[in-house]
Amino acid sequence: MIEPTVPPPPEPGLPGHDLPDGLLAVRAAEGDEDSFAVLVQRHGRPLLSLARCMLGNPQDAEEAVQDAFVSAWRRLPEYRHGAEFRTWMHRITVNRCLTMRRRRPPPLPLDAVSEPATADARSQPARSAEQDSATAALSRALDGLDAGQRICWILREVQGLSYKEISHVTRTSEQTVRGRLFRARRSLQEAMDPWR
């Protein structure tokens, strides 16, 4: 699998690497491209991870994150500094991913896709096949969740955001976030019971 290109973490010698996001965002809004580059380097990897979880395709994920940063650059004058830049970027990325998912063609039914030829059974241990099956089952279970539950679960379990941050990203109350997470976890647990 080809890894998408993501900027490396900011180097200590780069100007602004040690400044807080809020100050970098103010400078970027004033046209300072170097400050925005530091923000891209700082937040690119976590946002790419989020997009991969939501879209399942590395190329689509990279496109979504690039589009999110382009949108953020254009909308920097609208950025309210009361919210964290990280939370603001998560919201933009989630919205971009949702738009991309809506535009996707519907998936083919399983019986419409022929099964690929398998390699020699001795070259692929049963454990590896079982792990692949469990991963596929989790992916199907995540796809079976409604969009709100899936987003909350990914932001909490994969991205590690707090309930408050998730409520900002999803523009819902913390109570709604907790309810969505509860339902998502229960559904995923039921779907994954055979793999325990």
mmCIF file of C-alpha atoms in Angstrom, residues 4-196:
data_model
loop_
_atom_site.group_PDB
_atom_site.id
_atom_site.type_symbol
_atom_site.label_atom_id
_atom_site.label_comp_id
_atom_site.label_asym_id
_atom_site.label_seq_id
_atom_site.Cartn_x
_atom_site.Cartn_y
_atom_site.Cartn_z
ATOM 1 C CA PRO A 4 0.066 9.300 1.193
ATOM 2 C CA THR A 5 2.486 12.154 1.487
ATOM 3 C CA VAL A 6 2.061 14.114 4.673
ATOM 4 C CA PRO A 7 4.308 16.910 5.809
ATOM 5 C CA PRO A 8 6.769 15.854 8.513
ATOM 6 C CA PRO A 9 6.416 17.299 12.004
ATOM 7 C CA PRO A 10 7.694 20.867 12.283
ATOM 8 C CA GLU A 11 11.440 21.079 12.590
ATOM 9 C CA PRO A 12 12.722 23.027 15.584
ATOM 10 C CA GLY A 13 14.552 25.435 13.236
ATOM 11 C CA LEU A 14 11.417 26.495 11.337
ATOM 12 C CA PRO A 15 10.051 29.908 12.263
ATOM 13 C CA GLY A 16 7.015 29.663 14.508
ATOM 14 C CA HIS A 17 7.343 25.969 15.396
ATOM 15 C CA ASP A 18 7.024 26.744 19.109
ATOM 16 C CA LEU A 19 4.130 29.221 18.838
ATOM 17 C CA PRO A 20 0.584 28.278 19.894
ATOM 18 C CA ASP A 21 -1.973 27.449 17.201
ATOM 19 C CA GLY A 22 -4.043 30.558 17.907
ATOM 20 C CA LEU A 23 -1.165 32.927 17.231
ATOM 21 C CA LEU A 24 -0.141 30.992 14.117
ATOM 22 C CA ALA A 25 -3.739 31.187 12.852
ATOM 23 C CA VAL A 26 -3.802 34.984 13.387
ATOM 24 C CA ARG A 27 -0.536 35.354 11.491
ATOM 25 C CA ALA A 28 -1.774 33.048 8.720
ATOM 26 C CA ALA A 29 -4.999 35.066 8.427
ATOM 27 C CA GLU A 30 -2.798 38.109 7.841
ATOM 28 C CA GLY A 31 -1.154 36.273 4.918
ATOM 29 C CA ASP A 32 1.833 34.612 6.641
ATOM 30 C CA GLU A 33 2.225 31.388 4.650
ATOM 31 C CA ASP A 34 5.008 30.084 6.903
ATOM 32 C CA SER A 35 2.695 30.176 9.926
ATOM 33 C CA PHE A 36 0.062 28.244 8.001
ATOM 34 C CA ALA A 37 2.713 25.725 6.896
ATOM 35 C CA VAL A 38 3.525 25.074 10.567
ATOM 36 C CA LEU A 39 -0.191 24.464 11.262
ATOM 37 C CA VAL A 40 -0.382 22.047 8.316
ATOM 38 C CA GLN A 41 2.682 20.172 9.566
ATOM 39 C CA ARG A 42 1.370 20.100 13.119
ATOM 40 C CA HIS A 43 -2.138 18.846 12.315
ATOM 41 C CA GLY A 44 -1.749 16.995 8.996
ATOM 42 C CA ARG A 45 -1.121 13.497 10.363
ATOM 43 C CA PRO A 46 -4.033 13.325 12.829
ATOM 44 C CA LEU A 47 -6.415 14.726 10.235
ATOM 45 C CA LEU A 48 -5.205 12.209 7.662
ATOM 46 C CA SER A 49 -5.807 9.414 10.170
ATOM 47 C CA LEU A 50 -9.323 10.739 10.779
ATOM 48 C CA ALA A 51 -10.061 10.934 7.041
ATOM 49 C CA ARG A 52 -8.745 7.398 6.476
ATOM 50 C CA CYS A 53 -11.082 6.062 9.143
ATOM 51 C CA MET A 54 -14.035 7.879 7.645
ATOM 52 C CA LEU A 55 -13.327 7.152 3.985
ATOM 53 C CA GLY A 56 -11.388 3.887 4.068
ATOM 54 C CA ASN A 57 -9.256 4.891 1.091
ATOM 55 C CA PRO A 58 -5.824 6.523 1.511
ATOM 56 C CA GLN A 59 -6.083 8.528 -1.717
ATOM 57 C CA ASP A 60 -9.548 9.863 -0.845
ATOM 58 C CA ALA A 61 -8.327 10.648 2.670
ATOM 59 C CA GLU A 62 -5.378 12.628 1.370
ATOM 60 C CA GLU A 63 -7.644 14.544 -1.022
ATOM 61 C CA ALA A 64 -10.099 15.326 1.787
ATOM 62 C CA VAL A 65 -7.355 16.661 4.084
ATOM 63 C CA GLN A 66 -5.814 18.749 1.309
ATOM 64 C CA ASP A 67 -9.238 20.182 0.490
ATOM 65 C CA ALA A 68 -9.821 20.858 4.196
ATOM 66 C CA PHE A 69 -6.577 22.820 4.491
ATOM 67 C CA VAL A 70 -7.316 24.789 1.313
ATOM 68 C CA SER A 71 -10.750 25.605 2.733
ATOM 69 C CA ALA A 72 -9.209 26.582 6.071
ATOM 70 C CA TRP A 73 -6.704 28.889 4.360
ATOM 71 C CA ARG A 74 -9.550 30.662 2.572
ATOM 72 C CA ARG A 75 -11.702 30.831 5.703
ATOM 73 C CA LEU A 76 -9.038 31.925 8.205
ATOM 74 C CA PRO A 77 -10.574 35.392 8.563
ATOM 75 C CA GLU A 78 -13.769 33.624 9.776
ATOM 76 C CA TYR A 79 -11.894 31.536 12.355
ATOM 77 C CA ARG A 80 -13.135 32.334 15.859
ATOM 78 C CA HIS A 81 -10.216 32.145 18.218
ATOM 79 C CA GLY A 82 -12.440 30.999 21.084
ATOM 80 C CA ALA A 83 -12.337 27.472 19.637
ATOM 81 C CA GLU A 84 -9.124 25.519 19.289
ATOM 82 C CA PHE A 85 -7.642 25.460 15.790
ATOM 83 C CA ARG A 86 -7.398 21.670 16.056
ATOM 84 C CA THR A 87 -11.142 21.376 16.718
ATOM 85 C CA TRP A 88 -11.918 23.784 13.876
ATOM 86 C CA MET A 89 -9.799 21.716 11.466
ATOM 87 C CA HIS A 90 -11.451 18.492 12.630
ATOM 88 C CA ARG A 91 -14.861 20.011 11.834
ATOM 89 C CA ILE A 92 -13.754 21.095 8.347
ATOM 90 C CA THR A 93 -12.218 17.670 7.667
ATOM 91 C CA VAL A 94 -15.273 15.773 8.921
ATOM 92 C CA ASN A 95 -17.541 17.902 6.723
ATOM 93 C CA ARG A 96 -15.312 17.294 3.696
ATOM 94 C CA CYS A 97 -15.299 13.533 4.338
ATOM 95 C CA LEU A 98 -19.081 13.460 4.681
ATOM 96 C CA THR A 99 -19.437 15.298 1.382
ATOM 97 C CA MET A 100 -17.118 12.807 -0.314
ATOM 98 C CA ARG A 101 -19.039 9.846 1.136
ATOM 99 C CA ARG A 102 -22.343 11.259 -0.152
ATOM 100 C CA ARG A 103 -20.907 11.642 -3.648
ATOM 101 C CA ARG A 104 -19.610 8.079 -3.808
ATOM 102 C CA PRO A 105 -21.510 5.588 -5.933
ATOM 103 C CA PRO A 106 -23.361 2.963 -3.895
ATOM 104 C CA PRO A 107 -21.272 -0.129 -3.110
ATOM 105 C CA LEU A 108 -21.700 -3.236 -5.230
ATOM 106 C CA PRO A 109 -23.515 -6.140 -3.606
ATOM 107 C CA LEU A 110 -21.136 -8.851 -2.408
ATOM 108 C CA ASP A 111 -22.451 -11.418 -4.896
ATOM 109 C CA ALA A 112 -21.659 -9.064 -7.815
ATOM 110 C CA VAL A 113 -17.920 -9.160 -7.114
ATOM 111 C CA SER A 114 -16.020 -12.308 -7.958
ATOM 112 C CA GLU A 115 -13.725 -13.628 -5.282
ATOM 113 C CA PRO A 116 -10.015 -13.229 -6.019
ATOM 114 C CA ALA A 117 -7.879 -16.300 -6.432
ATOM 115 C CA THR A 118 -6.275 -17.295 -3.161
ATOM 116 C CA ALA A 119 -2.581 -17.841 -2.708
ATOM 117 C CA ASP A 120 -1.157 -21.113 -1.494
ATOM 118 C CA ALA A 121 -2.810 -21.868 1.863
ATOM 119 C CA ARG A 122 0.578 -22.687 3.413
ATOM 120 C CA SER A 123 1.876 -19.169 2.683
ATOM 121 C CA GLN A 124 -0.943 -17.435 4.586
ATOM 122 C CA PRO A 125 -1.401 -18.530 8.168
ATOM 123 C CA ALA A 126 -4.932 -18.965 9.456
ATOM 124 C CA ARG A 127 -4.347 -16.310 12.101
ATOM 125 C CA SER A 128 -3.635 -13.676 9.471
ATOM 126 C CA ALA A 129 -6.809 -14.622 7.615
ATOM 127 C CA GLU A 130 -8.804 -14.431 10.837
ATOM 128 C CA GLN A 131 -7.418 -10.975 11.623
ATOM 129 C CA ASP A 132 -8.245 -9.809 8.104
ATOM 130 C CA SER A 133 -11.783 -11.134 8.505
ATOM 131 C CA ALA A 134 -12.172 -9.414 11.871
ATOM 132 C CA THR A 135 -10.888 -6.131 10.420
ATOM 133 C CA ALA A 136 -13.324 -6.436 7.515
ATOM 134 C CA ALA A 137 -16.145 -7.190 9.974
ATOM 135 C CA LEU A 138 -15.270 -4.075 12.000
ATOM 136 C CA SER A 139 -15.201 -1.987 8.828
ATOM 137 C CA ARG A 140 -18.647 -3.300 7.825
ATOM 138 C CA ALA A 141 -19.943 -2.671 11.347
ATOM 139 C CA LEU A 142 -18.643 0.923 11.252
ATOM 140 C CA ASP A 143 -20.272 1.431 7.847
ATOM 141 C CA GLY A 144 -23.523 0.143 9.360
ATOM 142 C CA LEU A 145 -23.591 2.910 11.971
ATOM 143 C CA ASP A 146 -25.416 6.107 11.150
ATOM 144 C CA ALA A 147 -23.111 8.992 10.226
ATOM 145 C CA GLY A 148 -23.400 10.749 13.603
ATOM 146 C CA GLN A 149 -22.505 7.641 15.573
ATOM 147 C CA ARG A 150 -19.619 6.754 13.232
ATOM 148 C CA ILE A 151 -18.126 10.256 13.428
ATOM 149 C CA CYS A 152 -18.389 10.388 17.228
ATOM 150 C CA TRP A 153 -16.835 6.921 17.565
ATOM 151 C CA ILE A 154 -13.917 7.751 15.245
ATOM 152 C CA LEU A 155 -13.249 11.102 16.905
ATOM 153 C CA ARG A 156 -13.284 9.530 20.380
ATOM 154 C CA GLU A 157 -11.733 6.088 19.875
ATOM 155 C CA VAL A 158 -9.315 6.776 17.024
ATOM 156 C CA GLN A 159 -8.538 10.486 17.371
ATOM 157 C CA GLY A 160 -8.800 10.646 21.177
ATOM 158 C CA LEU A 161 -10.840 13.860 21.276
ATOM 159 C CA SER A 162 -12.686 14.775 24.456
ATOM 160 C CA TYR A 163 -16.483 14.831 24.594
ATOM 161 C CA LYS A 164 -16.358 18.631 24.596
ATOM 162 C CA GLU A 165 -14.148 18.728 21.492
ATOM 163 C CA ILE A 166 -16.398 16.239 19.712
ATOM 164 C CA SER A 167 -19.426 18.355 20.549
ATOM 165 C CA HIS A 168 -17.696 21.354 18.918
ATOM 166 C CA VAL A 169 -16.735 19.352 15.823
ATOM 167 C CA THR A 170 -20.218 17.869 15.388
ATOM 168 C CA ARG A 171 -22.048 20.995 16.588
ATOM 169 C CA THR A 172 -24.100 18.986 19.064
ATOM 170 C CA SER A 173 -24.320 18.859 22.853
ATOM 171 C CA GLU A 174 -22.004 16.712 24.950
ATOM 172 C CA GLN A 175 -25.073 14.707 25.998
ATOM 173 C CA THR A 176 -25.815 13.937 22.326
ATOM 174 C CA VAL A 177 -22.185 12.895 21.822
ATOM 175 C CA ARG A 178 -22.363 10.548 24.829
ATOM 176 C CA GLY A 179 -25.619 9.033 23.545
ATOM 177 C CA ARG A 180 -24.209 8.485 20.061
ATOM 178 C CA LEU A 181 -21.077 6.909 21.490
ATOM 179 C CA PHE A 182 -23.116 4.611 23.721
ATOM 180 C CA ARG A 183 -25.227 3.412 20.781
ATOM 181 C CA ALA A 184 -22.183 3.077 18.514
ATOM 182 C CA ARG A 185 -20.250 1.034 21.077
ATOM 183 C CA ARG A 186 -23.242 -1.207 21.733
ATOM 184 C CA SER A 187 -23.767 -1.831 17.988
ATOM 185 C CA LEU A 188 -20.071 -2.498 17.400
ATOM 186 C CA GLN A 189 -19.888 -4.823 20.383
ATOM 187 C CA GLU A 190 -22.841 -6.849 19.062
ATOM 188 C CA ALA A 191 -21.335 -6.962 15.567
ATOM 189 C CA MET A 192 -17.938 -8.056 16.878
ATOM 190 C CA ASP A 193 -19.154 -10.660 19.419
ATOM 191 C CA PRO A 194 -18.327 -13.560 17.052
ATOM 192 C CA TRP A 195 -14.714 -12.358 16.924
ATOM 193 C CA ARG A 196 -14.143 -12.340 20.682
#
